[in-house]
């Protein structure tokens, strides 16, 4: 074996991720070392079995929820969006003529809100080549136009659209992201505008279920490094942890820059998940956002400042 | 699960790639004690160990492609990744002065808990194989594995020449692999 020092150096360091290039190159060309590498790696992997220890039962729930929020399955993407489309449709069908005319501070009135939402939904619908709401249809009937396009979007995603396909996202940054992210953004925006309408007609806001909120938080956190760069407030080589939720919060690790290495955790922020979504949507100002933090206060402030730019208005 | 079947490793990777959440649950049920145990041993703190376990399983779910079944069992991939991330976390803590790098010398003979409470057959078998190594090799391996020491640091810690530390690590791992092969684990 001494004729193959590359493998020896690995056996001494046990390093992974990535394998040193010299080792990698050698393993590709030397079948006996490649076999030996698999054998030694299996042994090194088994060493850890000596300290096996049952984790607390709650860890399973927490990890499954976090994993599925970061990379949702198709059903877990569609159901939350379908829930919001149904909720908004239900709300609209209950409004009378006087309520439809009530002033709404962001978009004038209910139809103004829907026209805006329809335009943002259209970015995804047109990138997927689905049935779209054209401007004339929106002028003729904002409610029907919104709903027709939303249903077509739902069907398109449900049936076949590849979740990794890049499509246009709404928002200032003009990003293209995988469809998976765009659908979560549609869920988010549909919820936020349904709440805009509820407020205009003096109804209480209605937050989505907890798992749906987790999807939205996870999307926001994926976009956060980009937003921090855009604001010029990155903290390179640093990360934060975010504990969001009620009694059993989910914990998220957030890099505070676009660096590949998430680096040293400098602050832990604890807050309500729905409140954090409202902050992202620009429906709650940073001054009214309640949070606790431990660690670097400036990093926490910059994180929240960047989060507040992630809305779709 | 004792020895990981290569067919299972390949099938599970395919299911993870397809976004089948039951595959993640299956991997979690098979390997959470392994992952959590390594992190808890390296970090000496179960709260941080939960965070590392989350990082490891979520990263497998997000990037199943990072695991290559041709390079060995998923178990090895998960445990080496856990080890690396745990060691990195300890280093960050040490850099911040939050953690004293104080390790009791007797821990180095065999890591972890009393044999009496090890109910897990796999853990028992591997501990038995590890116990068969000559002590200098075993100490070197445990130092490198759980504290992430390089061979230079192992040499310094054990006050032996660098070449000696290197050869103890190298032959220790080979002897261990041979031992585990006799009980059909490798």
Tab-separated table of C-alpha atoms in Angstrom:
chain	number	residue	atom	x	y	z
A	1	UNK	CA	0.000	0.000	0.000
A	2	UNK	CA	2.909	2.327	0.546
A	3	UNK	CA	3.192	2.610	-3.199
A	4	UNK	CA	-0.093	4.553	-3.057
A	5	UNK	CA	0.533	7.432	-0.643
A	6	UNK	CA	-2.660	9.290	-1.664
A	7	UNK	CA	-4.893	6.826	0.126
A	8	UNK	CA	-2.552	6.803	3.120
A	9	UNK	CA	-2.931	10.540	3.497
A	10	UNK	CA	-6.697	10.167	3.497
A	11	UNK	CA	-6.607	7.374	6.078
A	12	UNK	CA	-4.671	9.725	8.339
A	13	UNK	CA	-6.920	12.761	7.927
A	14	UNK	CA	-10.347	11.133	7.284
A	15	UNK	CA	-11.314	14.265	5.436
A	16	UNK	CA	-14.365	14.532	3.250
A	17	UNK	CA	-16.227	17.238	1.448
A	18	UNK	CA	-14.463	17.493	-0.860
A	19	UNK	CA	-11.894	14.766	-1.073
A	20	UNK	CA	-8.440	16.263	-1.682
A	21	UNK	CA	-7.983	16.471	-5.476
A	22	UNK	CA	-4.877	14.272	-5.433
A	23	UNK	CA	-6.804	11.500	-3.669
A	24	UNK	CA	-9.781	11.921	-5.979
A	25	UNK	CA	-7.591	11.696	-9.079
A	26	UNK	CA	-5.740	8.668	-7.793
A	27	UNK	CA	-8.924	6.774	-6.883
A	28	UNK	CA	-10.289	7.268	-10.385
A	29	UNK	CA	-7.249	5.588	-11.882
A	30	UNK	CA	-6.471	2.864	-9.343
A	31	UNK	CA	-9.102	0.167	-8.853
A	32	UNK	CA	-7.400	-1.507	-5.912
A	33	UNK	CA	-7.107	1.771	-4.012
A	34	UNK	CA	-10.717	2.614	-4.843
A	35	UNK	CA	-11.825	-0.682	-3.295
A	36	UNK	CA	-9.568	-0.152	-0.295
A	37	UNK	CA	-10.937	3.372	0.104
A	38	UNK	CA	-14.506	2.066	0.302
A	39	UNK	CA	-13.385	-0.495	2.894
A	40	UNK	CA	-11.505	2.015	5.062
A	41	UNK	CA	-14.296	4.516	4.793
A	42	UNK	CA	-16.844	1.937	5.910
A	43	UNK	CA	-14.613	1.171	8.906
A	44	UNK	CA	-14.159	4.861	9.744
A	45	UNK	CA	-17.904	5.301	9.419
A	46	UNK	CA	-18.531	2.471	11.848
A	47	UNK	CA	-16.266	3.999	14.487
A	48	UNK	CA	-19.049	6.436	15.232
A	49	UNK	CA	-21.385	3.533	16.063
A	50	UNK	CA	-19.542	3.082	19.352
A	51	UNK	CA	-21.082	6.279	20.690
A	52	UNK	CA	-24.604	5.755	19.304
A	53	UNK	CA	-27.122	7.521	21.491
A	54	UNK	CA	-30.888	7.748	21.095
A	55	UNK	CA	-31.860	11.394	20.411
A	56	UNK	CA	-34.923	12.897	22.108
A	57	UNK	CA	-38.167	11.985	20.293
A	58	UNK	CA	-38.933	15.617	19.415
A	59	UNK	CA	-35.843	15.778	17.190
A	60	UNK	CA	-37.465	13.572	14.538
A	61	UNK	CA	-40.472	15.894	14.222
A	62	UNK	CA	-38.271	18.945	14.104
A	63	UNK	CA	-35.912	17.553	11.476
A	64	UNK	CA	-38.678	16.234	9.206
A	65	UNK	CA	-40.510	19.574	9.391
A	66	UNK	CA	-37.371	21.583	8.666
A	67	UNK	CA	-36.262	19.330	5.809
A	68	UNK	CA	-39.681	19.460	4.154
A	69	UNK	CA	-39.836	23.220	4.528
A	70	UNK	CA	-36.469	23.572	2.785
A	71	UNK	CA	-37.260	21.104	0.006
A	72	UNK	CA	-40.991	20.465	-0.099
A	73	UNK	CA	-42.480	17.564	-2.015
A	74	UNK	CA	-44.946	18.335	-4.800
A	75	UNK	CA	-47.996	17.677	-2.608
A	76	UNK	CA	-46.625	19.841	0.154
A	77	UNK	CA	-46.175	22.677	-2.327
A	78	UNK	CA	-49.580	22.433	-3.918
A	79	UNK	CA	-51.741	22.001	-0.842
A	80	UNK	CA	-50.741	25.268	0.868
A	81	UNK	CA	-51.241	27.211	-2.368
A	82	UNK	CA	-54.586	25.495	-2.991
A	83	UNK	CA	-55.623	26.390	0.561
A	84	UNK	CA	-54.874	30.078	-0.032
A	85	UNK	CA	-56.617	30.147	-3.416
A	86	UNK	CA	-59.686	28.532	-1.853
A	87	UNK	CA	-59.621	30.907	1.113
A	88	UNK	CA	-59.331	34.014	-1.071
A	89	UNK	CA	-62.029	32.766	-3.442
A	90	UNK	CA	-64.318	32.073	-0.464
A	91	UNK	CA	-63.652	35.521	0.949
A	92	UNK	CA	-64.378	37.255	-2.370
A	93	UNK	CA	-67.642	35.394	-2.830
A	94	UNK	CA	-68.857	36.704	0.526
A	95	UNK	CA	-68.230	40.380	-0.219
A	96	UNK	CA	-71.066	42.662	-1.286
A	97	UNK	CA	-70.822	45.620	-3.672
A	98	UNK	CA	-70.220	48.134	-0.897
A	99	UNK	CA	-67.397	46.075	0.590
A	100	UNK	CA	-65.773	45.636	-2.828
A	101	UNK	CA	-65.611	49.411	-3.124
A	102	UNK	CA	-63.996	49.956	0.292
A	103	UNK	CA	-60.641	51.751	0.163
A	104	UNK	CA	-57.511	49.623	0.465
A	105	UNK	CA	-54.300	51.538	1.315
A	106	UNK	CA	-51.912	49.657	-0.991
A	107	UNK	CA	-53.898	49.165	-4.201
A	108	UNK	CA	-56.984	51.388	-3.953
A	109	UNK	CA	-59.670	48.721	-3.563
A	110	UNK	CA	-60.281	44.974	-3.739
A	111	UNK	CA	-60.053	44.833	-7.527
A	112	UNK	CA	-56.803	46.799	-7.358
A	113	UNK	CA	-55.342	44.220	-4.977
A	114	UNK	CA	-56.435	41.375	-7.268
A	115	UNK	CA	-55.088	43.047	-10.398
A	116	UNK	CA	-51.701	43.341	-8.730
A	117	UNK	CA	-51.787	39.733	-7.519
A	118	UNK	CA	-52.849	38.491	-10.957
A	119	UNK	CA	-49.939	40.316	-12.576
A	120	UNK	CA	-47.440	38.664	-10.243
A	121	UNK	CA	-49.040	35.206	-10.632
A	122	UNK	CA	-48.749	35.765	-14.369
A	123	UNK	CA	-44.938	35.736	-14.221
A	124	UNK	CA	-45.045	32.060	-13.283
A	125	UNK	CA	-48.065	31.131	-15.419
A	126	UNK	CA	-46.495	32.603	-18.551
A	127	UNK	CA	-43.070	31.056	-17.875
A	128	UNK	CA	-44.795	27.685	-17.632
A	129	UNK	CA	-46.847	28.336	-20.777
A	130	UNK	CA	-50.152	27.921	-18.926
A	131	UNK	CA	-53.545	29.557	-19.484
A	132	UNK	CA	-53.060	33.195	-18.551
A	133	UNK	CA	-55.183	36.149	-17.605
A	134	UNK	CA	-54.747	38.800	-20.305
A	135	UNK	CA	-55.038	42.506	-19.398
A	136	UNK	CA	-58.452	42.857	-21.084
A	137	UNK	CA	-59.854	39.970	-19.048
A	138	UNK	CA	-58.454	41.532	-15.869
A	139	UNK	CA	-60.138	44.848	-16.715
A	140	UNK	CA	-63.429	43.097	-17.442
A	141	UNK	CA	-63.450	41.179	-14.185
A	142	UNK	CA	-60.504	41.167	-11.805
A	143	UNK	CA	-61.921	38.446	-9.569
A	144	UNK	CA	-62.660	35.945	-12.326
A	145	UNK	CA	-59.365	36.674	-14.074
A	146	UNK	CA	-57.367	36.094	-10.903
A	147	UNK	CA	-59.148	32.878	-10.080
A	148	UNK	CA	-59.014	31.409	-13.589
A	149	UNK	CA	-55.268	31.909	-13.767
A	150	UNK	CA	-54.660	30.669	-10.204
A	151	UNK	CA	-56.552	27.450	-10.917
A	152	UNK	CA	-54.603	26.925	-14.129
A	153	UNK	CA	-51.366	27.489	-12.217
A	154	UNK	CA	-52.389	24.957	-9.604
A	155	UNK	CA	-53.255	22.340	-12.238
A	156	UNK	CA	-50.034	22.975	-14.124
A	157	UNK	CA	-47.918	22.424	-11.032
A	158	UNK	CA	-49.979	19.461	-9.926
A	159	UNK	CA	-49.758	17.668	-13.237
A	160	UNK	CA	-46.265	17.939	-14.514
A	161	UNK	CA	-44.260	21.131	-14.304
A	162	UNK	CA	-40.706	20.213	-13.160
A	163	UNK	CA	-40.127	21.743	-9.735
A	164	UNK	CA	-36.505	22.600	-10.547
A	165	UNK	CA	-37.395	24.654	-13.624
A	166	UNK	CA	-36.350	28.310	-13.193
A	167	UNK	CA	-39.176	30.836	-13.448
A	168	UNK	CA	-39.556	34.534	-12.700
A	169	UNK	CA	-40.221	35.560	-9.133
A	170	UNK	CA	-42.165	38.636	-8.080
A	171	UNK	CA	-40.358	41.342	-6.153
A	172	UNK	CA	-37.861	44.111	-6.625
A	173	UNK	CA	-34.862	41.860	-7.218
A	174	UNK	CA	-36.356	40.322	-10.401
A	175	UNK	CA	-34.945	36.907	-9.544
A	176	UNK	CA	-35.391	33.654	-11.419
A	177	UNK	CA	-35.704	30.728	-9.053
A	178	UNK	CA	-36.872	27.112	-9.258
A	179	UNK	CA	-40.633	26.679	-9.618
A	180	UNK	CA	-40.576	25.133	-6.133
A	181	UNK	CA	-39.687	28.565	-4.716
A	182	UNK	CA	-42.097	30.457	-6.961
A	183	UNK	CA	-45.079	28.392	-5.782
A	184	UNK	CA	-44.227	29.123	-2.165
A	185	UNK	CA	-44.024	32.788	-3.084
A	186	UNK	CA	-47.470	32.558	-4.726
A	187	UNK	CA	-48.834	31.007	-1.509
A	188	UNK	CA	-47.242	33.800	0.499
A	189	UNK	CA	-48.497	36.606	-1.685
A	190	UNK	CA	-52.020	35.180	-1.961
A	191	UNK	CA	-52.224	34.995	1.846
A	192	UNK	CA	-50.867	38.517	2.338
A	193	UNK	CA	-53.270	40.074	-0.174
A	194	UNK	CA	-56.219	38.098	1.222
A	195	UNK	CA	-55.316	39.695	4.558
A	196	UNK	CA	-55.145	43.125	2.842
A	197	UNK	CA	-58.728	42.573	1.694
A	198	UNK	CA	-59.816	41.293	5.118
A	199	UNK	CA	-58.422	44.424	6.725
A	200	UNK	CA	-60.216	46.635	4.193
A	201	UNK	CA	-63.562	45.044	5.076
A	202	UNK	CA	-62.901	44.935	8.844
A	203	UNK	CA	-62.350	41.219	9.124
A	204	UNK	CA	-59.626	39.619	11.251
A	205	UNK	CA	-56.479	38.371	9.458
A	206	UNK	CA	-56.209	34.604	8.842
A	207	UNK	CA	-52.727	33.105	8.932
A	208	UNK	CA	-52.056	29.805	7.129
A	209	UNK	CA	-51.386	26.599	9.092
A	210	UNK	CA	-48.034	26.280	10.789
A	211	UNK	CA	-46.430	23.977	8.170
A	212	UNK	CA	-47.401	26.405	5.412
A	213	UNK	CA	-45.842	29.268	7.358
A	214	UNK	CA	-42.652	27.183	7.705
A	215	UNK	CA	-42.447	26.834	3.913
A	216	UNK	CA	-42.701	30.595	3.561
A	217	UNK	CA	-40.084	31.228	6.232
A	218	UNK	CA	-37.708	28.757	4.569
A	219	UNK	CA	-38.107	30.533	1.231
A	220	UNK	CA	-37.476	33.910	2.850
A	221	UNK	CA	-34.328	32.607	4.490
A	222	UNK	CA	-33.038	31.210	1.193
A	223	UNK	CA	-33.467	34.666	-0.339
A	224	UNK	CA	-32.046	36.542	2.628
A	225	UNK	CA	-28.335	36.457	1.650
A	226	UNK	CA	-29.256	37.945	-1.746
A	227	UNK	CA	-31.266	40.678	-0.015
A	228	UNK	CA	-28.396	41.432	2.350
A	229	UNK	CA	-26.030	41.828	-0.569
A	230	UNK	CA	-28.495	44.144	-2.335
A	231	UNK	CA	-28.648	46.314	0.797
A	232	UNK	CA	-24.865	46.202	1.196
A	233	UNK	CA	-25.174	44.830	4.713
A	234	UNK	CA	-23.646	41.369	4.413
A	235	UNK	CA	-21.659	39.953	7.322
A	236	UNK	CA	-19.207	37.655	5.517
A	237	UNK	CA	-18.240	34.433	7.284
A	238	UNK	CA	-21.064	34.846	9.785
A	239	UNK	CA	-24.407	33.255	10.304
A	240	UNK	CA	-27.401	33.633	12.570
A	241	UNK	CA	-29.824	31.177	14.036
A	242	UNK	CA	-33.476	32.003	13.969
A	243	UNK	CA	-35.976	30.366	16.317
A	244	UNK	CA	-39.436	30.983	14.948
A	245	UNK	CA	-42.739	29.697	16.228
A	246	UNK	CA	-44.603	29.189	19.447
A	247	UNK	CA	-44.152	26.414	21.992
A	248	UNK	CA	-41.991	24.181	19.776
A	249	UNK	CA	-40.146	26.590	17.509
A	250	UNK	CA	-38.295	25.502	14.416
A	251	UNK	CA	-34.710	26.548	14.320
A	252	UNK	CA	-33.114	27.862	11.167
A	253	UNK	CA	-29.496	28.582	10.398
A	254	UNK	CA	-29.064	31.593	8.132
A	255	UNK	CA	-25.838	32.630	6.423
A	256	UNK	CA	-25.456	36.419	6.628
A	257	UNK	CA	-23.696	36.699	3.284
A	258	UNK	CA	-23.595	34.985	-0.104
A	259	UNK	CA	-20.327	33.220	0.830
A	260	UNK	CA	-20.318	29.471	0.351
A	261	UNK	CA	-19.236	28.974	3.964
A	262	UNK	CA	-22.016	29.852	6.445
A	263	UNK	CA	-19.319	30.458	9.040
A	264	UNK	CA	-19.528	31.415	12.653
A	265	UNK	CA	-22.921	31.826	14.304
A	266	UNK	CA	-22.922	35.295	15.868
A	267	UNK	CA	-26.512	35.848	16.916
A	268	UNK	CA	-29.675	33.965	17.814
A	269	UNK	CA	-32.996	35.676	17.090
A	270	UNK	CA	-36.292	34.410	18.541
A	271	UNK	CA	-39.631	35.645	17.191
A	272	UNK	CA	-43.100	34.670	16.075
A	273	UNK	CA	-43.163	32.963	12.655
A	274	UNK	CA	-46.295	34.735	11.381
A	275	UNK	CA	-44.884	38.074	12.558
A	276	UNK	CA	-41.680	37.337	10.659
A	277	UNK	CA	-43.694	36.653	7.473
A	278	UNK	CA	-45.569	39.930	7.921
A	279	UNK	CA	-42.240	41.692	8.295
A	280	UNK	CA	-41.035	40.115	5.036
A	281	UNK	CA	-44.269	41.133	3.312
A	282	UNK	CA	-43.855	44.727	4.472
A	283	UNK	CA	-47.103	44.481	6.437
A	284	UNK	CA	-45.342	45.011	9.752
A	285	UNK	CA	-42.663	47.620	10.253
A	286	UNK	CA	-39.364	46.758	11.859
A	287	UNK	CA	-40.237	49.104	14.741
A	288	UNK	CA	-43.332	47.060	15.539
A	289	UNK	CA	-41.627	43.698	15.109
A	290	UNK	CA	-41.169	41.980	18.472
A	291	UNK	CA	-38.116	39.752	18.851
A	292	UNK	CA	-35.540	38.637	21.353
A	293	UNK	CA	-31.923	38.302	20.432
A	294	UNK	CA	-28.735	37.087	21.952
A	295	UNK	CA	-25.391	38.026	20.407
A	296	UNK	CA	-24.422	40.568	17.776
A	297	UNK	CA	-27.228	43.180	17.751
A	298	UNK	CA	-26.031	44.837	14.532
A	299	UNK	CA	-26.114	41.498	12.692
A	300	UNK	CA	-29.659	40.853	13.947
A	301	UNK	CA	-30.776	44.293	12.836
A	302	UNK	CA	-29.244	43.860	9.358
A	303	UNK	CA	-30.857	40.448	8.978
A	304	UNK	CA	-34.280	41.876	9.820
A	305	UNK	CA	-33.730	44.947	7.669
A	306	UNK	CA	-32.984	42.676	4.703
A	307	UNK	CA	-35.967	40.426	5.514
A	308	UNK	CA	-38.217	43.487	5.329
A	309	UNK	CA	-37.283	43.943	1.640
A	310	UNK	CA	-38.532	40.514	0.532
A	311	UNK	CA	-42.141	41.491	-0.165
A	312	UNK	CA	-43.929	41.440	-3.521
A	313	UNK	CA	-45.631	44.874	-3.547
B	1	UNK	CA	-29.290	-2.700	10.530
B	2	UNK	CA	-25.835	-4.246	10.827
B	3	UNK	CA	-24.089	-4.208	7.475
B	4	UNK	CA	-25.587	-1.721	5.051
B	5	UNK	CA	-26.666	-3.410	1.844
B	6	UNK	CA	-25.375	-1.553	-1.259
B	7	UNK	CA	-28.719	-2.138	-2.964
B	8	UNK	CA	-30.436	-0.298	-0.133
B	9	UNK	CA	-27.944	2.595	-0.355
B	10	UNK	CA	-28.636	3.025	-4.059
B	11	UNK	CA	-32.389	2.693	-3.713
B	12	UNK	CA	-32.550	5.159	-0.851
B	13	UNK	CA	-30.529	7.709	-2.803
B	14	UNK	CA	-32.887	7.376	-5.766
B	15	UNK	CA	-35.886	7.891	-3.494
B	16	UNK	CA	-34.299	10.932	-1.850
B	17	UNK	CA	-33.586	12.400	-5.285
B	18	UNK	CA	-37.213	11.830	-6.260
B	19	UNK	CA	-38.313	13.790	-3.198
B	20	UNK	CA	-39.837	10.824	-1.349
B	21	UNK	CA	-40.113	11.993	2.245
B	22	UNK	CA	-40.574	8.448	3.557
B	23	UNK	CA	-36.982	7.780	2.434
B	24	UNK	CA	-35.734	10.548	4.705
B	25	UNK	CA	-37.808	9.147	7.575
B	26	UNK	CA	-36.286	5.719	6.938
B	27	UNK	CA	-32.732	7.082	6.966
B	28	UNK	CA	-33.507	9.046	10.105
B	29	UNK	CA	-34.870	5.982	11.881
B	30	UNK	CA	-31.854	3.906	10.880
B	31	UNK	CA	-29.135	6.439	11.629
B	32	UNK	CA	-30.317	9.149	14.019
B	33	UNK	CA	-28.694	7.459	17.033
B	34	UNK	CA	-25.439	7.215	15.124
B	35	UNK	CA	-25.481	10.849	14.011
B	36	UNK	CA	-26.725	12.260	17.308
B	37	UNK	CA	-24.271	10.081	19.264
B	38	UNK	CA	-21.213	11.224	17.310
B	39	UNK	CA	-22.228	14.882	17.597
B	40	UNK	CA	-22.980	14.549	21.319
B	41	UNK	CA	-19.613	12.881	21.913
B	42	UNK	CA	-17.603	15.429	19.946
B	43	UNK	CA	-19.519	18.462	21.239
B	44	UNK	CA	-20.211	17.187	24.777
B	45	UNK	CA	-23.518	18.966	24.621
B	46	UNK	CA	-26.820	17.435	23.536
B	47	UNK	CA	-28.469	20.731	22.506
B	48	UNK	CA	-25.710	21.499	20.024
B	49	UNK	CA	-25.781	17.832	18.970
B	50	UNK	CA	-29.441	18.249	17.967
B	51	UNK	CA	-28.501	21.236	15.802
B	52	UNK	CA	-25.727	19.288	14.079
B	53	UNK	CA	-28.058	16.327	13.498
B	54	UNK	CA	-30.546	18.700	11.892
B	55	UNK	CA	-27.830	20.159	9.635
B	56	UNK	CA	-26.733	16.689	8.547
B	57	UNK	CA	-30.165	15.216	7.752
B	58	UNK	CA	-31.478	18.389	6.133
B	59	UNK	CA	-28.379	18.608	3.977
B	60	UNK	CA	-28.860	14.976	2.840
B	61	UNK	CA	-32.489	15.787	1.955
B	62	UNK	CA	-31.586	18.994	0.128
B	63	UNK	CA	-28.597	17.568	-1.752
B	64	UNK	CA	-28.907	13.786	-2.065
B	65	UNK	CA	-26.444	13.979	-4.962
B	66	UNK	CA	-23.608	14.738	-2.563
B	67	UNK	CA	-23.741	11.105	-1.456
B	68	UNK	CA	-22.072	8.656	-3.855
B	69	UNK	CA	-23.003	5.008	-3.171
B	70	UNK	CA	-19.922	3.882	-5.133
B	71	UNK	CA	-17.790	5.357	-2.396
B	72	UNK	CA	-19.311	3.282	0.375
B	73	UNK	CA	-22.324	3.026	2.644
B	74	UNK	CA	-24.590	5.951	3.490
B	75	UNK	CA	-23.776	5.215	7.119
B	76	UNK	CA	-20.106	6.119	6.497
B	77	UNK	CA	-21.048	9.267	4.612
B	78	UNK	CA	-23.385	10.420	7.371
B	79	UNK	CA	-21.012	9.675	10.198
B	80	UNK	CA	-17.991	11.319	8.571
B	81	UNK	CA	-20.081	14.367	7.691
B	82	UNK	CA	-21.400	14.546	11.259
B	83	UNK	CA	-17.899	14.238	12.603
B	84	UNK	CA	-16.599	17.003	10.338
B	85	UNK	CA	-19.435	19.413	11.166
B	86	UNK	CA	-19.194	18.694	14.891
B	87	UNK	CA	-15.468	19.295	14.913
B	88	UNK	CA	-15.952	22.552	13.010
B	89	UNK	CA	-18.542	23.640	15.588
B	90	UNK	CA	-16.163	22.853	18.461
B	91	UNK	CA	-13.434	24.872	16.747
B	92	UNK	CA	-15.756	27.848	16.387
B	93	UNK	CA	-16.663	27.609	20.060
B	94	UNK	CA	-13.030	27.312	21.069
B	95	UNK	CA	-12.198	30.315	18.911
B	96	UNK	CA	-14.852	32.243	20.800
B	97	UNK	CA	-13.489	30.929	24.094
B	98	UNK	CA	-16.849	29.386	24.963
B	99	UNK	CA	-15.553	25.894	25.379
B	100	UNK	CA	-12.551	24.599	27.243
B	101	UNK	CA	-10.748	21.969	25.229
B	102	UNK	CA	-10.442	19.800	28.300
B	103	UNK	CA	-10.715	16.112	27.516
B	104	UNK	CA	-10.212	13.541	30.218
B	105	UNK	CA	-7.397	11.190	29.347
B	106	UNK	CA	-9.431	8.070	30.238
B	107	UNK	CA	-11.956	8.947	27.536
B	108	UNK	CA	-9.319	8.227	25.002
B	109	UNK	CA	-9.076	4.552	25.772
B	110	UNK	CA	-12.601	3.893	24.623
B	111	UNK	CA	-15.066	6.608	23.825
B	112	UNK	CA	-18.488	6.912	25.279
B	113	UNK	CA	-20.511	5.017	27.803
B	114	UNK	CA	-20.053	1.898	29.923
B	115	UNK	CA	-20.199	-1.424	28.124
B	116	UNK	CA	-22.931	-2.434	30.548
B	117	UNK	CA	-25.386	0.046	29.110
B	118	UNK	CA	-24.547	-0.488	25.468
B	119	UNK	CA	-27.583	-2.394	24.288
B	120	UNK	CA	-27.005	-1.740	20.636
B	121	UNK	CA	-25.474	-4.864	19.047
B	122	UNK	CA	-23.669	-2.895	16.377
B	123	UNK	CA	-22.073	-0.583	18.948
B	124	UNK	CA	-20.975	-3.611	20.969
B	125	UNK	CA	-19.437	-5.310	17.949
B	126	UNK	CA	-17.519	-2.230	16.859
B	127	UNK	CA	-16.346	-1.569	20.403
B	128	UNK	CA	-15.082	-5.136	20.597
B	129	UNK	CA	-13.194	-4.667	17.320
B	130	UNK	CA	-11.750	-1.396	18.555
B	131	UNK	CA	-10.708	-3.037	21.813
B	132	UNK	CA	-8.625	-5.530	19.833
B	133	UNK	CA	-6.398	-2.801	18.412
B	134	UNK	CA	-3.056	-2.250	20.088
B	135	UNK	CA	-3.588	0.561	22.555
B	136	UNK	CA	-1.303	3.140	20.869
B	137	UNK	CA	-3.240	2.748	17.611
B	138	UNK	CA	-6.572	2.948	19.382
B	139	UNK	CA	-5.672	6.107	21.263
B	140	UNK	CA	-4.402	7.757	18.084
B	141	UNK	CA	-7.579	6.859	16.186
B	142	UNK	CA	-9.945	8.028	18.897
B	143	UNK	CA	-8.075	11.335	19.168
B	144	UNK	CA	-8.207	11.878	15.430
B	145	UNK	CA	-11.808	10.757	15.061
B	146	UNK	CA	-13.490	12.514	17.950
B	147	UNK	CA	-11.284	15.537	18.392
B	148	UNK	CA	-10.433	16.014	14.764
B	149	UNK	CA	-6.725	16.172	15.475
B	150	UNK	CA	-4.345	16.016	12.536
B	151	UNK	CA	-1.492	13.556	12.734
B	152	UNK	CA	0.798	16.436	13.729
B	153	UNK	CA	-1.487	17.301	16.638
B	154	UNK	CA	-1.798	13.635	17.614
B	155	UNK	CA	2.007	13.443	17.660
B	156	UNK	CA	2.213	16.485	19.901
B	157	UNK	CA	-0.536	15.309	22.225
B	158	UNK	CA	0.977	11.835	22.638
B	159	UNK	CA	4.539	13.136	22.555
B	160	UNK	CA	5.625	10.768	19.811
B	161	UNK	CA	7.447	11.504	16.533
B	162	UNK	CA	5.217	12.635	13.646
B	163	UNK	CA	6.013	9.562	11.586
B	164	UNK	CA	4.914	7.358	14.461
B	165	UNK	CA	1.579	9.178	14.822
B	166	UNK	CA	0.992	8.882	11.093
B	167	UNK	CA	1.693	5.180	10.999
B	168	UNK	CA	-0.439	4.499	14.090
B	169	UNK	CA	-3.405	6.207	12.438
B	170	UNK	CA	-2.891	4.478	9.137
B	171	UNK	CA	-2.341	0.995	10.465
B	172	UNK	CA	-4.974	1.487	13.158
B	173	UNK	CA	-7.665	2.120	10.573
B	174	UNK	CA	-6.485	-0.818	8.450
B	175	UNK	CA	-6.448	-3.163	11.429
B	176	UNK	CA	-9.898	-1.969	12.427
B	177	UNK	CA	-11.211	-2.566	8.902
B	178	UNK	CA	-9.722	-6.071	8.968
B	179	UNK	CA	-11.305	-6.764	12.359
B	180	UNK	CA	-14.696	-5.554	11.188
B	181	UNK	CA	-14.342	-7.652	8.058
B	182	UNK	CA	-14.047	-10.827	10.149
B	183	UNK	CA	-17.459	-10.061	11.675
B	184	UNK	CA	-18.871	-9.183	8.249
B	185	UNK	CA	-19.425	-5.480	8.945
B	186	UNK	CA	-17.108	-4.182	6.229
